[in-house]
Amino acid sequence: MVADDAVLIREGLVRLLEEFGCEVVATAGTGDALVDAVVAHRPDVSVVDVRMPPTFTDEGLRAAVEAREKVPGAPVLILSQYVEVSYADDLLADARGAVGYLLKDRVVDVEEFMEGLRRVSGGGTVFDPQVVAQLMVRRRRDDPLASLTPREREVLGLMAEGRSNPAIGRRLVVTEGAVEKHIRSIFAKLGLHAEDGDQHRRVLAVLAYLRS
């Protein structure tokens, strides 16, 4: 489903998603309508703007948090011009994954946007680097990532952006095997065990990074 108060953007997103083979089961122009639609339709993923009526501050983000409380783990991709850190923290708080936060003016590749959407709908995460940077400013003193090396933090930051292992390797100019070694070390240091499954461990590691 698509939630955005600007009708041209909302309808434009609907057409874009339909061109890529998605079925849009509902649209919403207010936070209340968003919550109702998620409860009624249980969409595979909701694309949500932050600022919606009546105050145009953070209604969309607050509604997304409420929707995930009513439908636990409901996948949500925030797509906005603004970074609102406080409620982004709330989206991450349940540690379920299936969340993303991208900035409209920084989405320059439709295929990458759709890949991020698919990642969130599948239970993963995708965050714009600027959103990650804002979240990191709020890092607590009892940093659970203190044991990670600078390179491991770099790898984990790229994981938070939704990049695959080959993409991380290309970005850091290292082999895919080296990336996998770093990720295994990250999992071990964060106490994430093999029985949790690689995809679930990846989500938990990213959530630990964003919530730290």
PDB file of C-alpha atoms in Angstrom:
ATOM      1  CA  MET A   1       0.000   0.000   0.000  1.00  0.00           C
ATOM      2  CA  VAL A   2       1.066   3.625  -0.502  1.00  0.00           C
ATOM      3  CA  ALA A   3       0.548   6.406   2.056  1.00  0.00           C
ATOM      4  CA  ASP A   4       1.345   9.984   1.041  1.00  0.00           C
ATOM      5  CA  ASP A   5      -0.782  13.104   1.394  1.00  0.00           C
ATOM      6  CA  ALA A   6       0.447  14.554  -1.941  1.00  0.00           C
ATOM      7  CA  VAL A   7      -1.880  13.063  -4.529  1.00  0.00           C
ATOM      8  CA  LEU A   8       0.536  13.416  -7.462  1.00  0.00           C
ATOM      9  CA  ILE A   9       3.322  11.640  -5.587  1.00  0.00           C
ATOM     10  CA  ARG A  10       0.932   9.000  -4.275  1.00  0.00           C
ATOM     11  CA  GLU A  11      -0.526   8.214  -7.669  1.00  0.00           C
ATOM     12  CA  GLY A  12       2.906   8.373  -9.291  1.00  0.00           C
ATOM     13  CA  LEU A  13       4.190   5.760  -6.855  1.00  0.00           C
ATOM     14  CA  VAL A  14       1.157   3.583  -7.513  1.00  0.00           C
ATOM     15  CA  ARG A  15       1.819   3.623 -11.257  1.00  0.00           C
ATOM     16  CA  LEU A  16       5.522   2.981 -10.778  1.00  0.00           C
ATOM     17  CA  LEU A  17       4.855  -0.010  -8.528  1.00  0.00           C
ATOM     18  CA  GLU A  18       2.273  -1.392 -10.938  1.00  0.00           C
ATOM     19  CA  GLU A  19       4.748  -1.088 -13.812  1.00  0.00           C
ATOM     20  CA  PHE A  20       7.079  -3.352 -11.832  1.00  0.00           C
ATOM     21  CA  GLY A  21       4.345  -5.941 -11.342  1.00  0.00           C
ATOM     22  CA  CYS A  22       3.187  -4.965  -7.852  1.00  0.00           C
ATOM     23  CA  GLU A  23      -0.470  -4.942  -6.851  1.00  0.00           C
ATOM     24  CA  VAL A  24      -1.359  -1.844  -4.836  1.00  0.00           C
ATOM     25  CA  VAL A  25      -4.194  -2.910  -2.549  1.00  0.00           C
ATOM     26  CA  ALA A  26      -4.792   0.483  -0.915  1.00  0.00           C
ATOM     27  CA  THR A  27      -3.680   4.108  -0.757  1.00  0.00           C
ATOM     28  CA  ALA A  28      -3.922   6.582   2.101  1.00  0.00           C
ATOM     29  CA  GLY A  29      -3.578  10.326   2.542  1.00  0.00           C
ATOM     30  CA  THR A  30      -3.688  10.436   6.358  1.00  0.00           C
ATOM     31  CA  GLY A  31      -2.108   8.536   9.211  1.00  0.00           C
ATOM     32  CA  ASP A  32      -5.451   7.119  10.394  1.00  0.00           C
ATOM     33  CA  ALA A  33      -6.227   5.835   6.897  1.00  0.00           C
ATOM     34  CA  LEU A  34      -2.785   4.218   6.769  1.00  0.00           C
ATOM     35  CA  VAL A  35      -3.365   2.303  10.014  1.00  0.00           C
ATOM     36  CA  ASP A  36      -6.837   1.199   8.888  1.00  0.00           C
ATOM     37  CA  ALA A  37      -5.504   0.003   5.531  1.00  0.00           C
ATOM     38  CA  VAL A  38      -2.658  -2.013   7.072  1.00  0.00           C
ATOM     39  CA  VAL A  39      -5.063  -3.692   9.498  1.00  0.00           C
ATOM     40  CA  ALA A  40      -7.634  -4.390   6.772  1.00  0.00           C
ATOM     41  CA  HIS A  41      -5.362  -5.514   3.936  1.00  0.00           C
ATOM     42  CA  ARG A  42      -2.165  -6.801   5.618  1.00  0.00           C
ATOM     43  CA  PRO A  43      -0.049  -5.640   2.631  1.00  0.00           C
ATOM     44  CA  ASP A  44       3.324  -7.235   1.879  1.00  0.00           C
ATOM     45  CA  VAL A  45       4.857  -3.781   2.380  1.00  0.00           C
ATOM     46  CA  SER A  46       3.672  -0.223   2.971  1.00  0.00           C
ATOM     47  CA  VAL A  47       5.439   2.807   1.449  1.00  0.00           C
ATOM     48  CA  VAL A  48       4.873   5.701   3.853  1.00  0.00           C
ATOM     49  CA  ASP A  49       5.650   9.424   3.870  1.00  0.00           C
ATOM     50  CA  VAL A  50       6.625  11.054   7.184  1.00  0.00           C
ATOM     51  CA  ARG A  51       4.710  14.334   7.072  1.00  0.00           C
ATOM     52  CA  MET A  52       0.944  13.986   6.708  1.00  0.00           C
ATOM     53  CA  PRO A  53      -2.195  15.857   7.844  1.00  0.00           C
ATOM     54  CA  PRO A  54      -3.209  17.507  10.068  1.00  0.00           C
ATOM     55  CA  THR A  55       0.056  19.050  11.312  1.00  0.00           C
ATOM     56  CA  PHE A  56       2.395  17.803   8.572  1.00  0.00           C
ATOM     57  CA  THR A  57       5.133  16.935  11.064  1.00  0.00           C
ATOM     58  CA  ASP A  58       5.513  13.215  11.800  1.00  0.00           C
ATOM     59  CA  GLU A  59       1.990  11.758  11.494  1.00  0.00           C
ATOM     60  CA  GLY A  60       2.997   9.235   8.839  1.00  0.00           C
ATOM     61  CA  LEU A  61       5.874   7.861  10.876  1.00  0.00           C
ATOM     62  CA  ARG A  62       3.789   7.688  14.053  1.00  0.00           C
ATOM     63  CA  ALA A  63       1.043   5.917  12.111  1.00  0.00           C
ATOM     64  CA  ALA A  64       3.568   3.400  10.788  1.00  0.00           C
ATOM     65  CA  VAL A  65       4.652   2.637  14.356  1.00  0.00           C
ATOM     66  CA  GLU A  66       1.002   2.215  15.384  1.00  0.00           C
ATOM     67  CA  ALA A  67       0.318  -0.029  12.380  1.00  0.00           C
ATOM     68  CA  ARG A  68       3.206  -2.310  13.382  1.00  0.00           C
ATOM     69  CA  GLU A  69       1.808  -2.478  16.913  1.00  0.00           C
ATOM     70  CA  LYS A  70      -1.565  -3.623  15.559  1.00  0.00           C
ATOM     71  CA  VAL A  71      -0.053  -5.901  12.905  1.00  0.00           C
ATOM     72  CA  PRO A  72       3.235  -7.044  14.446  1.00  0.00           C
ATOM     73  CA  GLY A  73       6.101  -7.040  11.971  1.00  0.00           C
ATOM     74  CA  ALA A  74       4.094  -5.368   9.185  1.00  0.00           C
ATOM     75  CA  PRO A  75       6.768  -4.357   6.628  1.00  0.00           C
ATOM     76  CA  VAL A  76       7.163  -0.585   6.302  1.00  0.00           C
ATOM     77  CA  LEU A  77       9.383   1.456   4.012  1.00  0.00           C
ATOM     78  CA  ILE A  78       9.479   5.134   4.966  1.00  0.00           C
ATOM     79  CA  LEU A  79       9.993   7.315   1.888  1.00  0.00           C
ATOM     80  CA  SER A  80      10.346  10.974   2.778  1.00  0.00           C
ATOM     81  CA  GLN A  81      12.283  14.181   2.315  1.00  0.00           C
ATOM     82  CA  TYR A  82      12.926  14.363   6.045  1.00  0.00           C
ATOM     83  CA  VAL A  83      14.757  12.407   8.738  1.00  0.00           C
ATOM     84  CA  GLU A  84      12.725  12.089  11.939  1.00  0.00           C
ATOM     85  CA  VAL A  85      14.960  10.184  14.328  1.00  0.00           C
ATOM     86  CA  SER A  86      12.738   9.708  17.381  1.00  0.00           C
ATOM     87  CA  TYR A  87      10.035   7.677  15.687  1.00  0.00           C
ATOM     88  CA  ALA A  88      12.595   5.922  13.497  1.00  0.00           C
ATOM     89  CA  ASP A  89      13.937   4.555  16.799  1.00  0.00           C
ATOM     90  CA  ASP A  90      10.439   3.334  17.627  1.00  0.00           C
ATOM     91  CA  LEU A  91      10.216   1.520  14.296  1.00  0.00           C
ATOM     92  CA  LEU A  92      13.411  -0.336  15.170  1.00  0.00           C
ATOM     93  CA  ALA A  93      12.477  -1.030  18.774  1.00  0.00           C
ATOM     94  CA  ASP A  94      10.652  -4.336  18.283  1.00  0.00           C
ATOM     95  CA  ALA A  95      13.700  -5.927  16.584  1.00  0.00           C
ATOM     96  CA  ARG A  96      11.467  -7.615  14.011  1.00  0.00           C
ATOM     97  CA  GLY A  97      13.148  -6.158  10.938  1.00  0.00           C
ATOM     98  CA  ALA A  98      11.084  -5.497   7.797  1.00  0.00           C
ATOM     99  CA  VAL A  99      11.737  -1.749   8.028  1.00  0.00           C
ATOM    100  CA  GLY A 100      13.428   0.795   5.796  1.00  0.00           C
ATOM    101  CA  TYR A 101      13.902   4.549   5.564  1.00  0.00           C
ATOM    102  CA  LEU A 102      14.869   6.189   2.270  1.00  0.00           C
ATOM    103  CA  LEU A 103      15.016   9.868   1.317  1.00  0.00           C
ATOM    104  CA  LYS A 104      13.037  10.899  -1.762  1.00  0.00           C
ATOM    105  CA  ASP A 105      15.616  13.279  -3.187  1.00  0.00           C
ATOM    106  CA  ARG A 106      18.386  10.681  -2.848  1.00  0.00           C
ATOM    107  CA  VAL A 107      16.631   7.872  -4.719  1.00  0.00           C
ATOM    108  CA  VAL A 108      18.319   8.082  -8.116  1.00  0.00           C
ATOM    109  CA  ASP A 109      17.849   4.510  -9.358  1.00  0.00           C
ATOM    110  CA  VAL A 110      14.380   2.969  -9.616  1.00  0.00           C
ATOM    111  CA  GLU A 111      15.778  -0.565  -9.730  1.00  0.00           C
ATOM    112  CA  GLU A 112      17.634   0.042  -6.462  1.00  0.00           C
ATOM    113  CA  PHE A 113      14.450   1.433  -4.920  1.00  0.00           C
ATOM    114  CA  MET A 114      12.519  -1.660  -5.966  1.00  0.00           C
ATOM    115  CA  GLU A 115      15.277  -3.902  -4.621  1.00  0.00           C
ATOM    116  CA  GLY A 116      15.045  -2.060  -1.294  1.00  0.00           C
ATOM    117  CA  LEU A 117      11.279  -2.503  -1.314  1.00  0.00           C
ATOM    118  CA  ARG A 118      11.649  -6.233  -1.947  1.00  0.00           C
ATOM    119  CA  ARG A 119      14.238  -6.479   0.818  1.00  0.00           C
ATOM    120  CA  VAL A 120      11.893  -4.848   3.351  1.00  0.00           C
ATOM    121  CA  SER A 121       8.910  -6.952   2.262  1.00  0.00           C
ATOM    122  CA  GLY A 122      11.072 -10.029   2.802  1.00  0.00           C
ATOM    123  CA  GLY A 123      11.868  -9.060   6.387  1.00  0.00           C
ATOM    124  CA  GLY A 124      15.134  -7.225   5.746  1.00  0.00           C
ATOM    125  CA  THR A 125      16.210  -3.627   6.230  1.00  0.00           C
ATOM    126  CA  VAL A 126      17.364  -0.757   4.031  1.00  0.00           C
ATOM    127  CA  PHE A 127      18.392   2.697   5.284  1.00  0.00           C
ATOM    128  CA  ASP A 128      19.727   5.764   3.505  1.00  0.00           C
ATOM    129  CA  PRO A 129      23.245   6.667   4.703  1.00  0.00           C
ATOM    130  CA  GLN A 130      21.986  10.056   5.928  1.00  0.00           C
ATOM    131  CA  VAL A 131      19.369   8.342   8.075  1.00  0.00           C
ATOM    132  CA  VAL A 132      22.041   6.008   9.461  1.00  0.00           C
ATOM    133  CA  ALA A 133      24.249   9.017  10.248  1.00  0.00           C
ATOM    134  CA  GLN A 134      21.437  10.756  12.148  1.00  0.00           C
ATOM    135  CA  LEU A 135      20.732   7.602  14.147  1.00  0.00           C
ATOM    136  CA  MET A 136      24.414   7.202  14.965  1.00  0.00           C
ATOM    137  CA  VAL A 137      24.498  10.691  16.522  1.00  0.00           C
ATOM    138  CA  ARG A 138      22.262   9.262  19.242  1.00  0.00           C
ATOM    139  CA  ARG A 139      24.681   6.428  20.031  1.00  0.00           C
ATOM    140  CA  ARG A 140      24.574   5.399  23.690  1.00  0.00           C
ATOM    141  CA  ARG A 141      27.611   5.195  25.955  1.00  0.00           C
ATOM    142  CA  ASP A 142      27.070   1.472  26.499  1.00  0.00           C
ATOM    143  CA  ASP A 143      27.768   0.814  22.843  1.00  0.00           C
ATOM    144  CA  PRO A 144      27.095  -2.880  22.095  1.00  0.00           C
ATOM    145  CA  LEU A 145      29.303  -2.550  19.016  1.00  0.00           C
ATOM    146  CA  ALA A 146      32.378  -1.451  20.965  1.00  0.00           C
ATOM    147  CA  SER A 147      34.183  -4.709  20.203  1.00  0.00           C
ATOM    148  CA  LEU A 148      33.888  -4.306  16.428  1.00  0.00           C
ATOM    149  CA  THR A 149      36.896  -3.186  14.414  1.00  0.00           C
ATOM    150  CA  PRO A 150      36.606  -0.050  12.227  1.00  0.00           C
ATOM    151  CA  ARG A 151      36.403  -2.273   9.137  1.00  0.00           C
ATOM    152  CA  GLU A 152      33.651  -4.391  10.696  1.00  0.00           C
ATOM    153  CA  ARG A 153      31.695  -1.221  11.520  1.00  0.00           C
ATOM    154  CA  GLU A 154      32.129  -0.122   7.917  1.00  0.00           C
ATOM    155  CA  VAL A 155      30.820  -3.461   6.658  1.00  0.00           C
ATOM    156  CA  LEU A 156      27.879  -3.318   9.067  1.00  0.00           C
ATOM    157  CA  GLY A 157      27.073   0.222   7.956  1.00  0.00           C
ATOM    158  CA  LEU A 158      26.885  -0.938   4.344  1.00  0.00           C
ATOM    159  CA  MET A 159      24.692  -3.861   5.419  1.00  0.00           C
ATOM    160  CA  ALA A 160      22.374  -1.288   7.004  1.00  0.00           C
ATOM    161  CA  GLU A 161      22.099   0.427   3.618  1.00  0.00           C
ATOM    162  CA  GLY A 162      20.780  -2.860   2.234  1.00  0.00           C
ATOM    163  CA  ARG A 163      23.863  -3.768   0.210  1.00  0.00           C
ATOM    164  CA  SER A 164      24.577  -7.394  -0.662  1.00  0.00           C
ATOM    165  CA  ASN A 165      27.927  -9.060   0.066  1.00  0.00           C
ATOM    166  CA  PRO A 166      29.183  -8.624  -3.536  1.00  0.00           C
ATOM    167  CA  ALA A 167      28.131  -4.936  -3.468  1.00  0.00           C
ATOM    168  CA  ILE A 168      29.960  -4.427  -0.162  1.00  0.00           C
ATOM    169  CA  GLY A 169      33.044  -6.039  -1.644  1.00  0.00           C
ATOM    170  CA  ARG A 170      32.960  -3.723  -4.664  1.00  0.00           C
ATOM    171  CA  ARG A 171      32.476  -0.678  -2.441  1.00  0.00           C
ATOM    172  CA  LEU A 172      35.395  -1.588  -0.154  1.00  0.00           C
ATOM    173  CA  VAL A 173      37.518  -3.048  -2.964  1.00  0.00           C
ATOM    174  CA  VAL A 174      37.877  -6.417  -1.224  1.00  0.00           C
ATOM    175  CA  THR A 175      36.877  -9.948  -2.170  1.00  0.00           C
ATOM    176  CA  GLU A 176      33.459 -11.372  -1.364  1.00  0.00           C
ATOM    177  CA  GLY A 177      35.256 -13.932   0.808  1.00  0.00           C
ATOM    178  CA  ALA A 178      36.784 -11.123   2.874  1.00  0.00           C
ATOM    179  CA  VAL A 179      33.341  -9.589   3.326  1.00  0.00           C
ATOM    180  CA  GLU A 180      31.924 -12.928   4.483  1.00  0.00           C
ATOM    181  CA  LYS A 181      34.780 -13.256   6.986  1.00  0.00           C
ATOM    182  CA  HIS A 182      34.021  -9.805   8.411  1.00  0.00           C
ATOM    183  CA  ILE A 183      30.323 -10.638   8.668  1.00  0.00           C
ATOM    184  CA  ARG A 184      31.004 -13.921  10.476  1.00  0.00           C
ATOM    185  CA  SER A 185      33.152 -11.989  12.943  1.00  0.00           C
ATOM    186  CA  ILE A 186      30.390  -9.396  13.427  1.00  0.00           C
ATOM    187  CA  PHE A 187      27.853 -12.143  14.123  1.00  0.00           C
ATOM    188  CA  ALA A 188      30.177 -13.798  16.635  1.00  0.00           C
ATOM    189  CA  LYS A 189      30.913 -10.546  18.497  1.00  0.00           C
ATOM    190  CA  LEU A 190      27.215  -9.692  18.697  1.00  0.00           C
ATOM    191  CA  GLY A 191      26.341 -13.164  19.969  1.00  0.00           C
ATOM    192  CA  LEU A 192      24.274 -14.085  16.909  1.00  0.00           C
ATOM    193  CA  HIS A 193      24.372 -17.837  16.418  1.00  0.00           C
ATOM    194  CA  ALA A 194      24.186 -19.979  13.284  1.00  0.00           C
ATOM    195  CA  GLU A 195      20.901 -21.595  14.306  1.00  0.00           C
ATOM    196  CA  ASP A 196      19.234 -18.185  13.899  1.00  0.00           C
ATOM    197  CA  GLY A 197      19.854 -18.359  10.134  1.00  0.00           C
ATOM    198  CA  ASP A 198      22.016 -16.016   8.078  1.00  0.00           C
ATOM    199  CA  GLN A 199      19.203 -13.700   6.933  1.00  0.00           C
ATOM    200  CA  HIS A 200      17.796 -13.321  10.456  1.00  0.00           C
ATOM    201  CA  ARG A 201      21.275 -12.743  11.902  1.00  0.00           C
ATOM    202  CA  ARG A 202      21.878 -10.095   9.252  1.00  0.00           C
ATOM    203  CA  VAL A 203      18.680  -8.262  10.231  1.00  0.00           C
ATOM    204  CA  LEU A 204      19.483  -8.504  13.951  1.00  0.00           C
ATOM    205  CA  ALA A 205      23.009  -7.197  13.385  1.00  0.00           C
ATOM    206  CA  VAL A 206      21.723  -4.208  11.407  1.00  0.00           C
ATOM    207  CA  LEU A 207      19.096  -3.459  14.040  1.00  0.00           C
ATOM    208  CA  ALA A 208      21.750  -3.598  16.772  1.00  0.00           C
ATOM    209  CA  TYR A 209      23.826  -1.149  14.731  1.00  0.00           C
ATOM    210  CA  LEU A 210      20.968   1.284  14.158  1.00  0.00           C
ATOM    211  CA  ARG A 211      19.731   1.130  17.748  1.00  0.00           C
ATOM    212  CA  SER A 212      23.154   1.492  19.352  1.00  0.00           C
TER     213      SER A 212
END
